[in-house]
Structure formats: C-alpha cells, structure tokens
PDB file of C-alpha atoms in Angstrom:
ATOM      1  CA  UNK Z   1     -35.381 -14.518 -34.967  1.00  0.00           C
ATOM      2  CA  UNK Z   2     -35.215 -11.129 -33.597  1.00  0.00           C
ATOM      3  CA  UNK Z   3     -37.472  -9.852 -31.311  1.00  0.00           C
ATOM      4  CA  UNK Z   4     -39.573  -7.434 -33.565  1.00  0.00           C
ATOM      5  CA  UNK Z   5     -39.873 -10.334 -36.210  1.00  0.00           C
ATOM      6  CA  UNK Z   6     -41.147 -12.469 -33.269  1.00  0.00           C
ATOM      7  CA  UNK Z   7     -43.737  -9.942 -32.168  1.00  0.00           C
ATOM      8  CA  UNK Z   8     -44.928  -9.114 -35.560  1.00  0.00           C
ATOM      9  CA  UNK Z   9     -45.393 -12.929 -36.172  1.00  0.00           C
ATOM     10  CA  UNK Z  10     -47.313 -13.541 -33.234  1.00  0.00           C
ATOM     11  CA  UNK Z  11     -49.204 -10.399 -33.622  1.00  0.00           C
ATOM     12  CA  UNK Z  12     -50.485 -11.560 -36.770  1.00  0.00           C
ATOM     13  CA  UNK Z  13     -51.264 -14.877 -35.401  1.00  0.00           C
ATOM     14  CA  UNK Z  14     -53.137 -13.161 -32.844  1.00  0.00           C
ATOM     15  CA  UNK Z  15     -54.996 -11.082 -35.660  1.00  0.00           C
ATOM     16  CA  UNK Z  16     -55.884 -14.354 -37.290  1.00  0.00           C
ATOM     17  CA  UNK Z  17     -57.390 -15.539 -34.191  1.00  0.00           C
ATOM     18  CA  UNK Z  18     -59.210 -12.282 -33.887  1.00  0.00           C
ATOM     19  CA  UNK Z  19     -60.418 -12.419 -37.277  1.00  0.00           C
ATOM     20  CA  UNK Z  20     -61.855 -15.873 -37.011  1.00  0.00           C
ATOM     21  CA  UNK Z  21     -63.766 -14.577 -33.411  1.00  0.00           C
ATOM     22  CA  UNK Z  22     -64.873 -11.167 -35.301  1.00  0.00           C
ATOM     23  CA  UNK Z  23     -66.399 -12.833 -38.409  1.00  0.00           C
ATOM     24  CA  UNK Z  24     -67.996 -15.701 -36.448  1.00  0.00           C
ATOM     25  CA  UNK Z  25     -69.673 -13.168 -33.837  1.00  0.00           C
ATOM     26  CA  UNK Z  26     -70.459 -10.766 -36.547  1.00  0.00           C
ATOM     27  CA  UNK Z  27     -72.219 -13.601 -38.502  1.00  0.00           C
ATOM     28  CA  UNK Z  28     -73.848 -15.191 -35.596  1.00  0.00           C
ATOM     29  CA  UNK Z  29     -75.212 -11.784 -34.417  1.00  0.00           C
ATOM     30  CA  UNK Z  30     -76.588 -10.709 -38.040  1.00  0.00           C
ATOM     31  CA  UNK Z  31     -77.871 -14.071 -39.009  1.00  0.00           C
ATOM     32  CA  UNK Z  32     -78.666 -15.679 -35.784  1.00  0.00           C
ATOM     33  CA  UNK Z  33     -80.075 -12.910 -33.727  1.00  0.00           C
ATOM     34  CA  UNK Z  34     -81.072 -10.486 -36.576  1.00  0.00           C
ATOM     35  CA  UNK Z  35     -79.164  -7.626 -35.170  1.00  0.00           C
ATOM     36  CA  UNK Z  36     -78.150  -4.760 -37.509  1.00  0.00           C
ATOM     37  CA  UNK Z  37     -74.824  -5.092 -39.316  1.00  0.00           C
ATOM     38  CA  UNK Z  38     -73.397  -1.864 -37.616  1.00  0.00           C
ATOM     39  CA  UNK Z  39     -74.390  -2.923 -33.807  1.00  0.00           C
ATOM     40  CA  UNK Z  40     -73.336  -6.482 -34.596  1.00  0.00           C
ATOM     41  CA  UNK Z  41     -69.930  -5.154 -35.987  1.00  0.00           C
ATOM     42  CA  UNK Z  42     -69.218  -3.226 -32.647  1.00  0.00           C
ATOM     43  CA  UNK Z  43     -70.035  -6.409 -30.648  1.00  0.00           C
ATOM     44  CA  UNK Z  44     -67.846  -8.568 -32.825  1.00  0.00           C
ATOM     45  CA  UNK Z  45     -64.889  -6.333 -32.835  1.00  0.00           C
ATOM     46  CA  UNK Z  46     -64.997  -6.041 -28.623  1.00  0.00           C
ATOM     47  CA  UNK Z  47     -65.026  -9.819 -28.934  1.00  0.00           C
ATOM     48  CA  UNK Z  48     -62.189 -10.069 -31.122  1.00  0.00           C
ATOM     49  CA  UNK Z  49     -60.153  -7.538 -29.201  1.00  0.00           C
ATOM     50  CA  UNK Z  50     -60.635  -9.556 -26.243  1.00  0.00           C
ATOM     51  CA  UNK Z  51     -59.211 -12.625 -27.988  1.00  0.00           C
ATOM     52  CA  UNK Z  52     -56.245 -10.642 -29.471  1.00  0.00           C
ATOM     53  CA  UNK Z  53     -55.351  -8.939 -26.221  1.00  0.00           C
ATOM     54  CA  UNK Z  54     -55.006 -12.346 -24.571  1.00  0.00           C
ATOM     55  CA  UNK Z  55     -52.748 -13.748 -27.096  1.00  0.00           C
ATOM     56  CA  UNK Z  56     -50.688 -10.719 -27.258  1.00  0.00           C
ATOM     57  CA  UNK Z  57     -50.700 -10.342 -23.573  1.00  0.00           C
ATOM     58  CA  UNK Z  58     -49.532 -14.085 -22.991  1.00  0.00           C
ATOM     59  CA  UNK Z  59     -47.298 -14.846 -26.023  1.00  0.00           C
ATOM     60  CA  UNK Z  60     -46.516 -11.802 -28.278  1.00  0.00           C
ATOM     61  CA  UNK Z  61     -45.449  -9.010 -25.819  1.00  0.00           C
ATOM     62  CA  UNK Z  62     -44.686 -11.483 -22.924  1.00  0.00           C
ATOM     63  CA  UNK Z  63     -40.986 -10.809 -22.587  1.00  0.00           C
ATOM     64  CA  UNK Z  64     -41.710  -7.038 -22.365  1.00  0.00           C
ATOM     65  CA  UNK Z  65     -44.423  -7.516 -19.475  1.00  0.00           C
ATOM     66  CA  UNK Z  66     -42.066  -9.655 -17.438  1.00  0.00           C
ATOM     67  CA  UNK Z  67     -39.334  -7.290 -17.163  1.00  0.00           C
ATOM     68  CA  UNK Z  68     -40.392  -5.738 -13.855  1.00  0.00           C
ATOM     69  CA  UNK Z  69     -43.742  -4.287 -15.026  1.00  0.00           C
ATOM     70  CA  UNK Z  70     -46.347  -4.057 -12.200  1.00  0.00           C
ATOM     71  CA  UNK Z  71     -49.444  -3.016 -14.304  1.00  0.00           C
ATOM     72  CA  UNK Z  72     -52.765  -4.167 -13.298  1.00  0.00           C
ATOM     73  CA  UNK Z  73     -54.436  -6.554 -15.675  1.00  0.00           C
ATOM     74  CA  UNK Z  74     -57.345  -3.990 -15.909  1.00  0.00           C
ATOM     75  CA  UNK Z  75     -55.319  -1.293 -16.487  1.00  0.00           C
ATOM     76  CA  UNK Z  76     -53.749  -3.135 -19.058  1.00  0.00           C
ATOM     77  CA  UNK Z  77     -56.951  -4.081 -20.612  1.00  0.00           C
ATOM     78  CA  UNK Z  78     -57.932  -0.598 -20.538  1.00  0.00           C
ATOM     79  CA  UNK Z  79     -54.997   0.721 -22.313  1.00  0.00           C
ATOM     80  CA  UNK Z  80     -55.385  -2.055 -24.989  1.00  0.00           C
ATOM     81  CA  UNK Z  81     -59.152  -1.130 -25.501  1.00  0.00           C
ATOM     82  CA  UNK Z  82     -58.230   2.659 -25.650  1.00  0.00           C
ATOM     83  CA  UNK Z  83     -55.390   2.044 -28.356  1.00  0.00           C
ATOM     84  CA  UNK Z  84     -57.425  -0.549 -30.232  1.00  0.00           C
ATOM     85  CA  UNK Z  85     -60.312   1.963 -30.456  1.00  0.00           C
ATOM     86  CA  UNK Z  86     -58.214   4.243 -32.992  1.00  0.00           C
ATOM     87  CA  UNK Z  87     -57.275   1.248 -35.066  1.00  0.00           C
ATOM     88  CA  UNK Z  88     -60.830   0.010 -34.695  1.00  0.00           C
ATOM     89  CA  UNK Z  89     -62.078   3.506 -36.073  1.00  0.00           C
ATOM     90  CA  UNK Z  90     -60.115   3.143 -39.084  1.00  0.00           C
ATOM     91  CA  UNK Z  91     -61.194  -0.651 -39.192  1.00  0.00           C
ATOM     92  CA  UNK Z  92     -64.938   0.178 -38.858  1.00  0.00           C
ATOM     93  CA  UNK Z  93     -64.940   3.348 -41.429  1.00  0.00           C
ATOM     94  CA  UNK Z  94     -63.488   0.995 -44.024  1.00  0.00           C
ATOM     95  CA  UNK Z  95     -66.080  -1.709 -42.971  1.00  0.00           C
ATOM     96  CA  UNK Z  96     -69.023   0.831 -43.081  1.00  0.00           C
ATOM     97  CA  UNK Z  97     -67.908   2.415 -46.412  1.00  0.00           C
ATOM     98  CA  UNK Z  98     -67.771  -1.201 -47.928  1.00  0.00           C
ATOM     99  CA  UNK Z  99     -71.387  -1.889 -46.350  1.00  0.00           C
ATOM    100  CA  UNK Z 100     -72.946   1.042 -47.701  1.00  0.00           C
ATOM    101  CA  UNK Z 101     -71.650   0.662 -51.175  1.00  0.00           C
ATOM    102  CA  UNK Z 102     -72.217  -2.997 -51.738  1.00  0.00           C
ATOM    103  CA  UNK Z 103     -74.937  -3.867 -49.058  1.00  0.00           C
ATOM    104  CA  UNK Z 104     -75.193  -6.553 -46.594  1.00  0.00           C
ATOM    105  CA  UNK Z 105     -74.795  -9.826 -48.063  1.00  0.00           C
ATOM    106  CA  UNK Z 106     -72.410 -12.117 -45.859  1.00  0.00           C
ATOM    107  CA  UNK Z 107     -69.583 -12.148 -48.241  1.00  0.00           C
ATOM    108  CA  UNK Z 108     -69.650  -8.281 -48.325  1.00  0.00           C
ATOM    109  CA  UNK Z 109     -69.673  -8.199 -44.440  1.00  0.00           C
ATOM    110  CA  UNK Z 110     -66.658 -10.594 -44.488  1.00  0.00           C
ATOM    111  CA  UNK Z 111     -64.934  -8.458 -47.020  1.00  0.00           C
ATOM    112  CA  UNK Z 112     -65.613  -5.346 -44.901  1.00  0.00           C
ATOM    113  CA  UNK Z 113     -64.113  -7.039 -41.959  1.00  0.00           C
ATOM    114  CA  UNK Z 114     -60.781  -8.236 -44.007  1.00  0.00           C
ATOM    115  CA  UNK Z 115     -60.195  -4.645 -45.289  1.00  0.00           C
ATOM    116  CA  UNK Z 116     -61.188  -2.928 -42.050  1.00  0.00           C
ATOM    117  CA  UNK Z 117     -58.653  -5.421 -40.217  1.00  0.00           C
ATOM    118  CA  UNK Z 118     -55.871  -4.724 -42.763  1.00  0.00           C
ATOM    119  CA  UNK Z 119     -56.281  -1.096 -42.307  1.00  0.00           C
ATOM    120  CA  UNK Z 120     -56.018  -1.022 -38.551  1.00  0.00           C
ATOM    121  CA  UNK Z 121     -53.241  -3.533 -38.199  1.00  0.00           C
ATOM    122  CA  UNK Z 122     -50.269  -1.390 -38.375  1.00  0.00           C
ATOM    123  CA  UNK Z 123     -51.693   1.255 -35.911  1.00  0.00           C
ATOM    124  CA  UNK Z 124     -52.648  -1.469 -33.644  1.00  0.00           C
ATOM    125  CA  UNK Z 125     -49.123  -3.176 -33.586  1.00  0.00           C
ATOM    126  CA  UNK Z 126     -47.365  -0.022 -33.039  1.00  0.00           C
ATOM    127  CA  UNK Z 127     -49.568   1.090 -30.093  1.00  0.00           C
ATOM    128  CA  UNK Z 128     -49.446  -2.457 -28.587  1.00  0.00           C
ATOM    129  CA  UNK Z 129     -45.721  -2.538 -28.756  1.00  0.00           C
ATOM    130  CA  UNK Z 130     -44.961   0.988 -27.630  1.00  0.00           C
ATOM    131  CA  UNK Z 131     -47.724   1.707 -25.283  1.00  0.00           C
ATOM    132  CA  UNK Z 132     -49.770  -0.987 -24.038  1.00  0.00           C
ATOM    133  CA  UNK Z 133     -47.237  -3.746 -23.510  1.00  0.00           C
ATOM    134  CA  UNK Z 134     -44.266  -1.681 -22.360  1.00  0.00           C
ATOM    135  CA  UNK Z 135     -42.661  -1.871 -18.934  1.00  0.00           C
ATOM    136  CA  UNK Z 136     -43.017   0.976 -16.385  1.00  0.00           C
ATOM    137  CA  UNK Z 137     -39.257   1.986 -17.190  1.00  0.00           C
ATOM    138  CA  UNK Z 138     -40.089   2.153 -21.083  1.00  0.00           C
ATOM    139  CA  UNK Z 139     -43.690   3.443 -20.997  1.00  0.00           C
TER     140      UNK Z 139
END
C-alpha cells in the first residue's frame, strides 16, 4: 500500500475514533449536564480533535515525523488545533445549519455531527499532511 493510501486510511480510522468521542461527549454534555447544543458542540469538537491528533501523531503521520523533525509536542498540537479550526468552522457551520432547521433532538444532533464531519475532513487531511505533520525540511 502506498504512503498516501496508508495515511488516508489511518486518517479515516482516526476520524471514526474522533467521531465516537465527539458524539459521546456531545450527548453527555447536552443530556447529562444540560449544556446548550452549541457550547456542547464546541467542547465535543475539542475532545475529538485531541483524540484524532493522538492517533494521527502516533500512527497516521508517524513516518513523516520520524525523519528528523525536531518540533515540540506543544507546537505540533497548536498547529494541529489551528489547522483543525478551519475544518472545524466548516464542520460547525453545517452542524448549526442542521440544528437550526431541524431542532435539537438527539438524532438531529448526531446527523449534524455526521454532515459536519464529512465537510471538514478533506481540508483537515490536507492541512495535516502538508503542514502539521511535515518535517522541518518539508514544512
């Protein structure tokens, strides 16, 4: 399997893990703690981004990171969050549109997460591959 295909496959695996974290945290915050759907979504996104960063750092783009890059973990995390914010803004916009149109029942919240995730994924992959997890000589 080529490097691009492997990275894309693992990026999708990380996304599935992130999706599980996202929905679980969202539903726990809305249903369990009574937070509003929008604040809960922001917090669930941060939790999901943390989960995907860990997988992408450790597996998806590990080969890129081991070729001599001397970047700090904190710096990488900051770049990842910055990059994911753009994809996250796309994600949140789709989510908010769906919630505004169809309401806040849990199936609508989940559908909003699914649709938002799909929209932001392409951008997030390219940003991760070409900016966040590149070596100093490539980045």
